[in-house]
Coordinates of C-alpha atoms in Angstrom, one line a residue:
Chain A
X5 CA 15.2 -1.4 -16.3
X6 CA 12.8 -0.7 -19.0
X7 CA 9.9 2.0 -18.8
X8 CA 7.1 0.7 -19.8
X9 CA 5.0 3.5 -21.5
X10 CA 1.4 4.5 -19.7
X11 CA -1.2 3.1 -21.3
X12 CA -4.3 5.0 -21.6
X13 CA -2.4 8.1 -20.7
X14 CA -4.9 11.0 -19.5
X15 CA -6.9 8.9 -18.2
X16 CA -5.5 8.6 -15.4
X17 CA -3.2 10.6 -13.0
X18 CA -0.3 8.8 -13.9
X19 CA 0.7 5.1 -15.7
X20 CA -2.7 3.6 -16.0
X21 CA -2.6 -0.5 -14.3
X22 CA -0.9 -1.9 -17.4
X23 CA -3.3 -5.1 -17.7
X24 CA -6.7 -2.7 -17.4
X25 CA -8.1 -1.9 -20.4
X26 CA -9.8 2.0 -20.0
X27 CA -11.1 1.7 -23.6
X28 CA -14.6 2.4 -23.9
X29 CA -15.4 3.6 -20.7
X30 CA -19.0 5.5 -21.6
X31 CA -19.8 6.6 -17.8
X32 CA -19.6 9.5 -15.7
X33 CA -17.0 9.2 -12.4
X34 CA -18.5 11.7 -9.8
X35 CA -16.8 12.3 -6.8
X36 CA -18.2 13.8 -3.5
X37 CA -15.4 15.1 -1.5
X38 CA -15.3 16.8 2.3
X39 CA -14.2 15.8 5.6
X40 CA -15.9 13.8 8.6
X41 CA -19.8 14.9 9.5
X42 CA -20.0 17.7 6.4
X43 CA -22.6 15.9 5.1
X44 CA -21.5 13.6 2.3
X45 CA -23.2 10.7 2.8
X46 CA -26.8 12.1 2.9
X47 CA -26.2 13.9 0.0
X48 CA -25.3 11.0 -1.9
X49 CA -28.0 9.0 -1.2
X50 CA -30.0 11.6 -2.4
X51 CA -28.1 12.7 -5.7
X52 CA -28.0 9.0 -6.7
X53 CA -32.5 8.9 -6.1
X54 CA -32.3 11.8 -8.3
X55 CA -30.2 10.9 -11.1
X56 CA -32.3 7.2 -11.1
X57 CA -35.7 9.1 -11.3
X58 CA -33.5 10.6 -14.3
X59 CA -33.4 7.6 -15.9
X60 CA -29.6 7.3 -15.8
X61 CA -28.0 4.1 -14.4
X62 CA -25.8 4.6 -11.1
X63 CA -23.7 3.1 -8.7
X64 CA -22.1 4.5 -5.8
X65 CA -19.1 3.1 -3.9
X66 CA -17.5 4.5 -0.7
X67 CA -14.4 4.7 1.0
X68 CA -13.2 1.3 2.6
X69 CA -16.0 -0.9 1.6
X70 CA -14.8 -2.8 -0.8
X71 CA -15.3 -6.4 -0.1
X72 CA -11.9 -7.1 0.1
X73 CA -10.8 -4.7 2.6
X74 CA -13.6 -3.4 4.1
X75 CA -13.3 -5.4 7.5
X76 CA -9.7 -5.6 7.2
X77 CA -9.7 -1.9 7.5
X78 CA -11.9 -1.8 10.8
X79 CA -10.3 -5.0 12.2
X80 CA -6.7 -3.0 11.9
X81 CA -7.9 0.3 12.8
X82 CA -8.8 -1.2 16.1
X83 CA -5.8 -2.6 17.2
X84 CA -4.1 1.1 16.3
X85 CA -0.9 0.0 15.6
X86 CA -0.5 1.3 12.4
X87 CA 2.3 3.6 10.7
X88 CA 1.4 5.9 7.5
X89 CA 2.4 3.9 5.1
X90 CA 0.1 0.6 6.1
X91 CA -2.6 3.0 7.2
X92 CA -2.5 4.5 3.5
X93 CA -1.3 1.5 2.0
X94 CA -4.8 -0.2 3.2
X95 CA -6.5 2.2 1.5
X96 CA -5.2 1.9 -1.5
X97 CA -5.8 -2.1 -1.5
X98 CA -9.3 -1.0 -0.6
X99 CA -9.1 1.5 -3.2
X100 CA -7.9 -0.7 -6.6
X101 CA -10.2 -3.8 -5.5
X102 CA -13.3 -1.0 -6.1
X103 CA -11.6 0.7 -8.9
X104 CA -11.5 -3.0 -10.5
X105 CA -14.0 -4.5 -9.4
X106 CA -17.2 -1.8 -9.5
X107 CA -15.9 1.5 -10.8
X108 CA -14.4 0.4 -14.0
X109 CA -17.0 -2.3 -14.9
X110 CA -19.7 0.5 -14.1
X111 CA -18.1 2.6 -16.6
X112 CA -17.7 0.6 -19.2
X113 CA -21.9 -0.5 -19.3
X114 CA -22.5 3.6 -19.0
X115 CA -23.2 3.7 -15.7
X116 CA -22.6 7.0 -13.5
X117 CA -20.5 6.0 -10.8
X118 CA -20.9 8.4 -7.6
X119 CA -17.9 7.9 -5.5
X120 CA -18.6 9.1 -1.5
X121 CA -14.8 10.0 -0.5
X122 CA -12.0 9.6 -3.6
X123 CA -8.2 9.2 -3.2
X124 CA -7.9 12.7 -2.2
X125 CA -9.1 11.6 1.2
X126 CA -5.8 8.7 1.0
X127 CA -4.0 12.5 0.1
X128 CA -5.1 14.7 3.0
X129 CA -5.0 12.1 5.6
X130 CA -1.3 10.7 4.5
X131 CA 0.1 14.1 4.9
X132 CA -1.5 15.4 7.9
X133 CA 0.3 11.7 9.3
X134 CA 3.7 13.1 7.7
X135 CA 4.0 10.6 4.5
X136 CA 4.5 14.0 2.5
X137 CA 3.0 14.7 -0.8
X138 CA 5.2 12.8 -3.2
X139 CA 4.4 9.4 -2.2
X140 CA 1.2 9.2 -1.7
X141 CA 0.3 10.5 -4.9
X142 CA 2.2 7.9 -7.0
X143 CA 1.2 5.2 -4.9
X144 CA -2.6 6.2 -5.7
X145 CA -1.8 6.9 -10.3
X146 CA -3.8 4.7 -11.0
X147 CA -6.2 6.1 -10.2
X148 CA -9.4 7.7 -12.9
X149 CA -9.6 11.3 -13.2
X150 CA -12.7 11.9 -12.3
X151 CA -15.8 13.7 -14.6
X152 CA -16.3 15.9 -11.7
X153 CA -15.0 16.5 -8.0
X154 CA -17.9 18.4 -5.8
X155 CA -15.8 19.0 -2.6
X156 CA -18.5 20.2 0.2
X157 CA -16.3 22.6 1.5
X158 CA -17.2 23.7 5.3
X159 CA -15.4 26.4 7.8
X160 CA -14.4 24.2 11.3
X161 CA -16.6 26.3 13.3
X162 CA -19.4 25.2 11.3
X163 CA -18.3 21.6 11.6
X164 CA -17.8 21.4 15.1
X165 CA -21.7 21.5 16.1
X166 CA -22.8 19.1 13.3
X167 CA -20.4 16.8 14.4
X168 CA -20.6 17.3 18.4
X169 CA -23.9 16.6 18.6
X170 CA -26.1 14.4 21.3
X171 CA -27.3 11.9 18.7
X172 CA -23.8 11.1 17.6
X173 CA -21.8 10.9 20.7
X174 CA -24.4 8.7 22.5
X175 CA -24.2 6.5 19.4
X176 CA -20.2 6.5 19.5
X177 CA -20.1 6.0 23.8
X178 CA -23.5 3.7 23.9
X179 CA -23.6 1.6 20.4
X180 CA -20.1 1.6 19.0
X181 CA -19.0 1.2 23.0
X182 CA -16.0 3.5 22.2
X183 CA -15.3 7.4 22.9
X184 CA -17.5 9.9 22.0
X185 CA -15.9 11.2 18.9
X186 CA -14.4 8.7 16.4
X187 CA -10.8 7.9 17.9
X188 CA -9.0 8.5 13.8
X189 CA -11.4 11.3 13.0
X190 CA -9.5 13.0 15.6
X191 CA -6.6 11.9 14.9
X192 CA -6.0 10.3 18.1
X193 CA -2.9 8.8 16.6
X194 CA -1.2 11.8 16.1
X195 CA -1.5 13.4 19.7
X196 CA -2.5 17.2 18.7
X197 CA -3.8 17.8 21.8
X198 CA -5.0 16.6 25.1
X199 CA -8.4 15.3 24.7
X200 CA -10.5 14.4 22.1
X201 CA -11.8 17.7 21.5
X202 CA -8.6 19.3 20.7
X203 CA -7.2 16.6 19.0
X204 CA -10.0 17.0 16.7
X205 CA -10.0 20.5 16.0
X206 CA -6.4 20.2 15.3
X207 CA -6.4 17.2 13.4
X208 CA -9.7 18.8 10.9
X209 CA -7.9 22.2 10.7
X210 CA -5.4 20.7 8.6
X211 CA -7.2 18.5 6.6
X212 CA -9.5 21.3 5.6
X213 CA -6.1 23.1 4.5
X214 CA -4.8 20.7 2.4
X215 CA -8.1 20.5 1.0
X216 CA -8.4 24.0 0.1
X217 CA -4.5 23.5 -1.4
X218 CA -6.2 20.2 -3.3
X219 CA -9.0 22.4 -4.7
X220 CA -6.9 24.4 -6.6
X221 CA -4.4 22.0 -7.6
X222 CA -7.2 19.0 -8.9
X223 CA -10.0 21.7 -10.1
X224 CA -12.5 20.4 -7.7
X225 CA -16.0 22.4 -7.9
X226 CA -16.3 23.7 -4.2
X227 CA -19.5 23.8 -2.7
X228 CA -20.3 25.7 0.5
X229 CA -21.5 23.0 2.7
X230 CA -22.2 25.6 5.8
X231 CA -25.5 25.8 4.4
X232 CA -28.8 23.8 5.0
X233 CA -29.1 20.7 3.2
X234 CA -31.6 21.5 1.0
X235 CA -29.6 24.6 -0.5
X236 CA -26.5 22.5 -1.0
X237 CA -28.6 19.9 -2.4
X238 CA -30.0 21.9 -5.0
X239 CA -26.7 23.8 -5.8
X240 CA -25.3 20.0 -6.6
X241 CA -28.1 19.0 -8.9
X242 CA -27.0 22.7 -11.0
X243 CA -23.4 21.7 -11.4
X244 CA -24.5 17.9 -12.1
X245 CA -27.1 18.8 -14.7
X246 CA -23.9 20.5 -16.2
X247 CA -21.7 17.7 -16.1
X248 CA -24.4 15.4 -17.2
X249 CA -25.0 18.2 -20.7
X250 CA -21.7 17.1 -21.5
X251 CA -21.1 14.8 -24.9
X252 CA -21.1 10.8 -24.1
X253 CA -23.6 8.4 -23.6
X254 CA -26.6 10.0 -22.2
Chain B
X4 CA 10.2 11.0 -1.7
X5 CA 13.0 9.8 -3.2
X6 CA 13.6 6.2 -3.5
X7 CA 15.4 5.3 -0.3
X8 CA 16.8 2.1 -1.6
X9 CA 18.8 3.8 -4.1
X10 CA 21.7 5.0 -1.6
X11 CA 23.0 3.8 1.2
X12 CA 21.3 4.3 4.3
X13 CA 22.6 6.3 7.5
X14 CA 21.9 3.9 10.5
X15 CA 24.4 2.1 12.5
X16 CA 23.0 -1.6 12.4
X17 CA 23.5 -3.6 9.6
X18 CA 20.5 -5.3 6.7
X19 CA 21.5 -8.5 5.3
X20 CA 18.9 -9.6 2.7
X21 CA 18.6 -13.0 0.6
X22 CA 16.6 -13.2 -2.8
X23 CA 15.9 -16.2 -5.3
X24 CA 13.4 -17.8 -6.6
X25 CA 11.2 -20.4 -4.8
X26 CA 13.9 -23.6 -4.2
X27 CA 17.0 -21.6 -4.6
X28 CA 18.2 -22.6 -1.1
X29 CA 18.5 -18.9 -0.2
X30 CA 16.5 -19.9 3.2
X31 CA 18.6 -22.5 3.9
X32 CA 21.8 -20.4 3.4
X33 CA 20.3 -17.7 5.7
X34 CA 19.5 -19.8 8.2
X35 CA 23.4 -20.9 8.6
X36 CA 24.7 -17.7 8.0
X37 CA 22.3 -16.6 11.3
X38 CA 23.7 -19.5 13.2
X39 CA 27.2 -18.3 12.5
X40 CA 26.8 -14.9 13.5
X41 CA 25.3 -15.7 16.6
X42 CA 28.3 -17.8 17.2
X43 CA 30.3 -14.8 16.9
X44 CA 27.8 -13.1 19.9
X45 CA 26.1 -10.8 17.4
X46 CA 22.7 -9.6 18.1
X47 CA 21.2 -11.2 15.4
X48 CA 17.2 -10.3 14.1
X49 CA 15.1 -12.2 11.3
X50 CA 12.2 -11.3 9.4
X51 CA 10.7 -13.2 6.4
X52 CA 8.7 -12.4 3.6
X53 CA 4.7 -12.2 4.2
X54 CA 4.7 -12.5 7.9
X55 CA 3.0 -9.6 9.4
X56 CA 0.3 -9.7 11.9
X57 CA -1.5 -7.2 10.0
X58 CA -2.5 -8.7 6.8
X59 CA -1.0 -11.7 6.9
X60 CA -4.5 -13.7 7.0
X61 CA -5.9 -11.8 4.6
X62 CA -3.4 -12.4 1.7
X63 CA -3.8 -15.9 2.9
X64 CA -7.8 -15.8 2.2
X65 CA -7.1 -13.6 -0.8
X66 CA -5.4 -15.9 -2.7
X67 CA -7.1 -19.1 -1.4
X68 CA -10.5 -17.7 -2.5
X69 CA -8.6 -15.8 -5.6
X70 CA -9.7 -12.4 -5.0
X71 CA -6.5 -10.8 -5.6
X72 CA -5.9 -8.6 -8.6
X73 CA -2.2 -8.0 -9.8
X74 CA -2.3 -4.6 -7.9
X75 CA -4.0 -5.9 -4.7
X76 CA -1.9 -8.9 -4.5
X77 CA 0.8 -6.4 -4.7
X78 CA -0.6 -3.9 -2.8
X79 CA -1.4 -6.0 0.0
X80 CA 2.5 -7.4 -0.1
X81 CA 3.9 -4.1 0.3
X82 CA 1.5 -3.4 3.5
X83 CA 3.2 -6.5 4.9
X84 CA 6.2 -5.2 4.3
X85 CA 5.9 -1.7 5.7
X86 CA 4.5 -3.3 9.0
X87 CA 7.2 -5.2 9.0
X88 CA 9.9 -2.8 8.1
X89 CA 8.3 -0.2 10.6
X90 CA 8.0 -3.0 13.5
X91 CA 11.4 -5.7 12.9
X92 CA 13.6 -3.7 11.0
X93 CA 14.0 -0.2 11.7
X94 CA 14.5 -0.7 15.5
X95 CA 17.0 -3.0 15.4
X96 CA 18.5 -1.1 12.5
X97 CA 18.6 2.0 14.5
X98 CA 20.0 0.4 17.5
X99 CA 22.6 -0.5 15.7
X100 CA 22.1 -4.7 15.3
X101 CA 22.0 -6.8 12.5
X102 CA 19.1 -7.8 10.7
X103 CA 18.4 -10.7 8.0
X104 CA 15.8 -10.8 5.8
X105 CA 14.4 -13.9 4.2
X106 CA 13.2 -11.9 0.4
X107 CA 13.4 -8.1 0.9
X108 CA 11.2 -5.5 -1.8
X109 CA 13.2 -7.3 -5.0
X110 CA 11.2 -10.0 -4.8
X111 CA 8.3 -7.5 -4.8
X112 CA 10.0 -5.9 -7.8
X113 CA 10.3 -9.4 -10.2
X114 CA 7.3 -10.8 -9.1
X115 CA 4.4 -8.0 -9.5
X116 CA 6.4 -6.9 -12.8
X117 CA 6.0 -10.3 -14.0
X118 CA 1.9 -10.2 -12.7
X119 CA 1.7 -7.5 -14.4
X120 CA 1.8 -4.2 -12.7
X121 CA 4.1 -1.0 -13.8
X122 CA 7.8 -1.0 -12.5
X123 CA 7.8 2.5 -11.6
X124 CA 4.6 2.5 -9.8
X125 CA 6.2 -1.0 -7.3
X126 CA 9.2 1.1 -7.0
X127 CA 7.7 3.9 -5.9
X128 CA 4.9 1.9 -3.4
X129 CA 8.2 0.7 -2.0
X130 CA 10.2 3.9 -1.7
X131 CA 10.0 4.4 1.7
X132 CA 12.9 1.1 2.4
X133 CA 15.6 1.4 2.5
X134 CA 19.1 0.0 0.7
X135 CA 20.6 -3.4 2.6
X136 CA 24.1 -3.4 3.2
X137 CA 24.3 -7.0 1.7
X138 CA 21.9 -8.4 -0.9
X139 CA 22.6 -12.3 -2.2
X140 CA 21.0 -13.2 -5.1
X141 CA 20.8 -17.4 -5.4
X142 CA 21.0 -18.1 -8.6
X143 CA 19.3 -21.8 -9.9
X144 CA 18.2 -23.4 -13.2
X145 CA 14.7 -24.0 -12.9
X146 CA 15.0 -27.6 -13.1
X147 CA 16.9 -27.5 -9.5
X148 CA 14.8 -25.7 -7.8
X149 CA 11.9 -27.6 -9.2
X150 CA 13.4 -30.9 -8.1
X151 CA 14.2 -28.9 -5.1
X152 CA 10.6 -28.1 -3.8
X153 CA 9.3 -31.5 -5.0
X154 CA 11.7 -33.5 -2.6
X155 CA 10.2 -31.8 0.7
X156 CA 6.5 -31.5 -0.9
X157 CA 4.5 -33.6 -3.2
X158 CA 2.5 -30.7 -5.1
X159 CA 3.8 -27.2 -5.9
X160 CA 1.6 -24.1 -4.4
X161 CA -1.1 -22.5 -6.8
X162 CA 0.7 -19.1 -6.7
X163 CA 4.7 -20.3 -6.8
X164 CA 3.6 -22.1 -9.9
X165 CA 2.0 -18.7 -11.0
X166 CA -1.1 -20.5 -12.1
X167 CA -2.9 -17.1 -11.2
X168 CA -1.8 -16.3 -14.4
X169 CA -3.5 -18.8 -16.6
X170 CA 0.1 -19.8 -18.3
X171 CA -0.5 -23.5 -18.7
X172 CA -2.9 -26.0 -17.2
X173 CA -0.2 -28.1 -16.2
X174 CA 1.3 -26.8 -12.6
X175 CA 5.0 -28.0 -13.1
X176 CA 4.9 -26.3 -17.1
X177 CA 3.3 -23.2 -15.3
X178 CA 6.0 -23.1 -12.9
X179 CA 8.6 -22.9 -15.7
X180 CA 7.1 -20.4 -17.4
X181 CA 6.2 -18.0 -14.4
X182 CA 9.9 -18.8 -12.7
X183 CA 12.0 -18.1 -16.1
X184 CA 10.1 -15.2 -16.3
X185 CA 11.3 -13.9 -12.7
X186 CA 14.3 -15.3 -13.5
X187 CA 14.4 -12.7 -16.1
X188 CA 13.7 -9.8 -13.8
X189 CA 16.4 -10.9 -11.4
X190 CA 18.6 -10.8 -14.1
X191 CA 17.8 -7.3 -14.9
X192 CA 17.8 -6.6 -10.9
X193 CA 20.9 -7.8 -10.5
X194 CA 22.5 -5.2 -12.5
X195 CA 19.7 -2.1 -11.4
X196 CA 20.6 -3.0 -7.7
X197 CA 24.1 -4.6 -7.7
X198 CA 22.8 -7.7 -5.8
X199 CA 25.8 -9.7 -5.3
X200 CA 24.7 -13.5 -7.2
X201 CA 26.0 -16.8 -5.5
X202 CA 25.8 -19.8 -7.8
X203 CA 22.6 -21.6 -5.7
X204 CA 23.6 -25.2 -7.8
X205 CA 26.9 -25.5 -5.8
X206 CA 26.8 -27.5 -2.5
X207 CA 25.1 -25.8 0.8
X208 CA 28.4 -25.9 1.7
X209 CA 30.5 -24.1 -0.7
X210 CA 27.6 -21.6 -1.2
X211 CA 27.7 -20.7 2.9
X212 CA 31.6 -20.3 2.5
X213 CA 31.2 -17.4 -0.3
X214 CA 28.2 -15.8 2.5
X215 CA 30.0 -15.8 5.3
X216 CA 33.3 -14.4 3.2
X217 CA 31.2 -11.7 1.7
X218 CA 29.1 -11.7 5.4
X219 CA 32.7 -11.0 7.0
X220 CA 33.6 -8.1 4.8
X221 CA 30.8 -6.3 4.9
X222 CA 31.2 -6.3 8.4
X223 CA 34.9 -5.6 8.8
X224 CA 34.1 -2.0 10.3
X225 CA 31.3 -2.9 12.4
X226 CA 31.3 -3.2 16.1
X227 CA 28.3 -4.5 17.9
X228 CA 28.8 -3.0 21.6
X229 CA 26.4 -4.2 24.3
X230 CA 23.5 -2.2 23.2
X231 CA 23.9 1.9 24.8
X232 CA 27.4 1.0 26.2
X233 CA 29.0 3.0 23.8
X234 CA 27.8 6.3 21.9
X235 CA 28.1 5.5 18.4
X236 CA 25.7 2.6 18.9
X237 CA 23.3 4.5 19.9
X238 CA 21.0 6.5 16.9
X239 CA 20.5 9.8 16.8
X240 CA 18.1 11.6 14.3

């Protein structure tokens, strides 16, 4: 068997796809990590307002929505028959279509990219499901390093109330027609405990571990996401005014 | 993880696996080879290549429509084959039975090399499976297995000609290219793997003859009981 040597190398976590060509790519990869209800989404929408009023071009893309797999992921989700390695595998499909398709094109025109969830998500949720560390992470070495990882970081007590909240569960039991909390945000499939409730407090008690382990090992800038909106807001513009001080295409 | 396939597994059933290019016969010869063992009374399972439930469909849009990359194309064949190999292999596997598989993660191997992803990074996707007791490789010029496929069809398929790849405007040159090129990495994953090769240009018959020999001795120390009749049949982690 020959090795082909990684193209691109540092770049990417490991060997780059060998037919991608990473030359030239004058963007900014942002990534907004954190788990279920801390608050991502808003912030995003936000941030990316900002950094247009800027001036700067952007494109966001989030977790399972690529065009591809998008519905496949829902449609399979809801017959819950999946093992750890198509649940992650899924997300990986999901995860090279985008990286393709939107995030490397975006680079390469100088676009900042602003990713809502990155393959640390794939990480965290792999291993509380037992795939173990190792293969996730070569599965996923493709993948870009990112410019910058802002992982809203948020204790579970302060989670709980943001997530159990009227608004959301009537949505989930009335409009989604399904339980009150998400059935895989709890981790349903894994039977931690009895109910719902438990289940999800179990199941988001280890992601946020691994997360914390992540932090460290990836570098991510953590951001105390406990706060009010408006505080972690502006603590994000600080640390992306930073980034965006850096040398390349401004 | 380590790579599974690269040790022999611990379970009491039994993974017989056939791999060749498109037109080798290898189907055919499975096919047989499933017939005789069920004439022996062996519980006998079959799974084929890209058959899930799960994403089946979708690889069927994707490359209809072409929306497949080289890494989603292989991404989503490995999916298939973990819902497969978590649903129709493993049980049967760990209750001790016998299972044949029409293309097993080689063909992943030859083909996404060939498409163009990294050889490490498919073996890795795929190191979760697990090492078959018994892998056939049916070797075939291209010419015979081109003849082959054109004698039960009139045109060859868009992706078994490899015309994803833009090798040649003309299907039947396309197929020669993309085949002789995964002909190439058979080659290689003959020797990697130790698949055993069976000459695929000899009659159906003489080619079952050398299975079921090499069938037979594989299986010389195995004993199907009437499944939990006896203890050894029965898996335990």
């Amino acid at each position: 068997m020959s090795n082909e040597k990684p193209l691109n190398c540092g770049k990417c976590y490991g060997a780059s796809l060998p037919y991608v060509d990473l030359n030239d790519l004058k963007g900014k990869l942002i990534v907004l990590e954190g788990t279920d209800g801390v608050g991502r989404s808003t912030q995003m929408e936000n941030i990316s307002k900002w950094l247009e009023v800027k001036g700067y071009g952007v494109m966001t893309t989030g977790w399972a929505r690529s065009p591809l797999m998008g519905s496949e992921i829902k449609k399979a989700k809801a017959g819950h028959n999946l093992n750890v390695y198509t649940f992650s595998m899924l997300y990986l499909a999901d995860f090279a279509d985008r990286l393709e398709h939107q995030i490397i094109p975006a680079l390469k025109s100088g676009f900042i990219v602003l990713a809502d969830r990155y393959i640390y998500t794939a990480f965290v949720r792999a291993l509380v499901r037992g795939a173990g560390r190792e293969w996730t992470r070569k599965a996923f070495s493709f993948a870009l390093v990112p410019d910058a990882v802002f992982y809203l970081r948020i204790k579970i007590k302060d989670l709980v109330p943001r997530v159990i909240n009227a608004a959301h569960l009537n949505e989930h039991y009335w409009e989604k027609g399904g339980e009150g909390l998400d059935y895989w945000e709890s981790g349903m499939d894994l039977k931690l405990g009895e109910d719902f409730y438990d289940s999800f407090i179990e199941y988001q008690k280890r992601m946020l571990a691994e997360f914390d382990v992540m932090a460290k090992e990836y570098g991510f800038t953590s951001i105390d996401a406990s706060k009010s909106f408006e505080e972690v807001n502006a603590e994000l513009k600080i640390q992306l005014e930073k980034i965006l001080a850096q040398p390349g295409e401004k | 993880m380590p790579r599974e396939f690269e040790a022999p597994h611990k379970y009491p059933g039994k993974l017989i696996i056939v791999e060749g290019i498109d037109g080798s016969g290898k189907s055919t010869q499975l096919q047989l080879l499933q017939k005789w063992l069920g004439s022996l009374n062996y519980r006998v399972f079959f799974t084929e290549w890209n058959s899930s439930a799960l994403v089946n469909e979708l690889i069927k849009r994707g490359k209809k429509k072409n929306l497949l990359t080289p890494a989603t194309f292989s991404i989503l064949h490995a999916t298939d084959f973990a819902d497969r190999f978590a649903q129709l292999i493993m049980p049967p596997l760990k209750a001790g039975m016998i299972i044949l598989a029409d293309r097993y993660i080689y063909t992943a191997f030859a083909r996404d090399a060939v498409r163009g992803v990294g050889r490490d990074w498919i073996r890795d996707l795929y190191g979760f499976a697990i090492k078959p007791d018994l892998a056939l490789y049916f070797k075939v010029p291209i010419e015979v297995s081109l003849k082959r496929i054109l004698t039960g069809r009139p045109t060859l398929k868009f992706h078994e000609a490899g015309m994803d790849l833009g090798l040649s405007e003309d299907p039947k040159e396309s197929f020669r290219i993309f085949q002789t090129r995964i002909l190439d990495e058979y080659a290689s994953l003959t020797t990697e793997y130790g698949l055993t090769t069976i000459d695929a240009s000899q009659s159906i018959l003489k080619q079952q003859a050398a299975v079921r020999e090499l069938a037979k001795n594989m299986l010389k120390d195995y004993k199907q009981s009437a499944f939990l009749s006896k203890e050894e049949n029965v898996y335990v982690k």
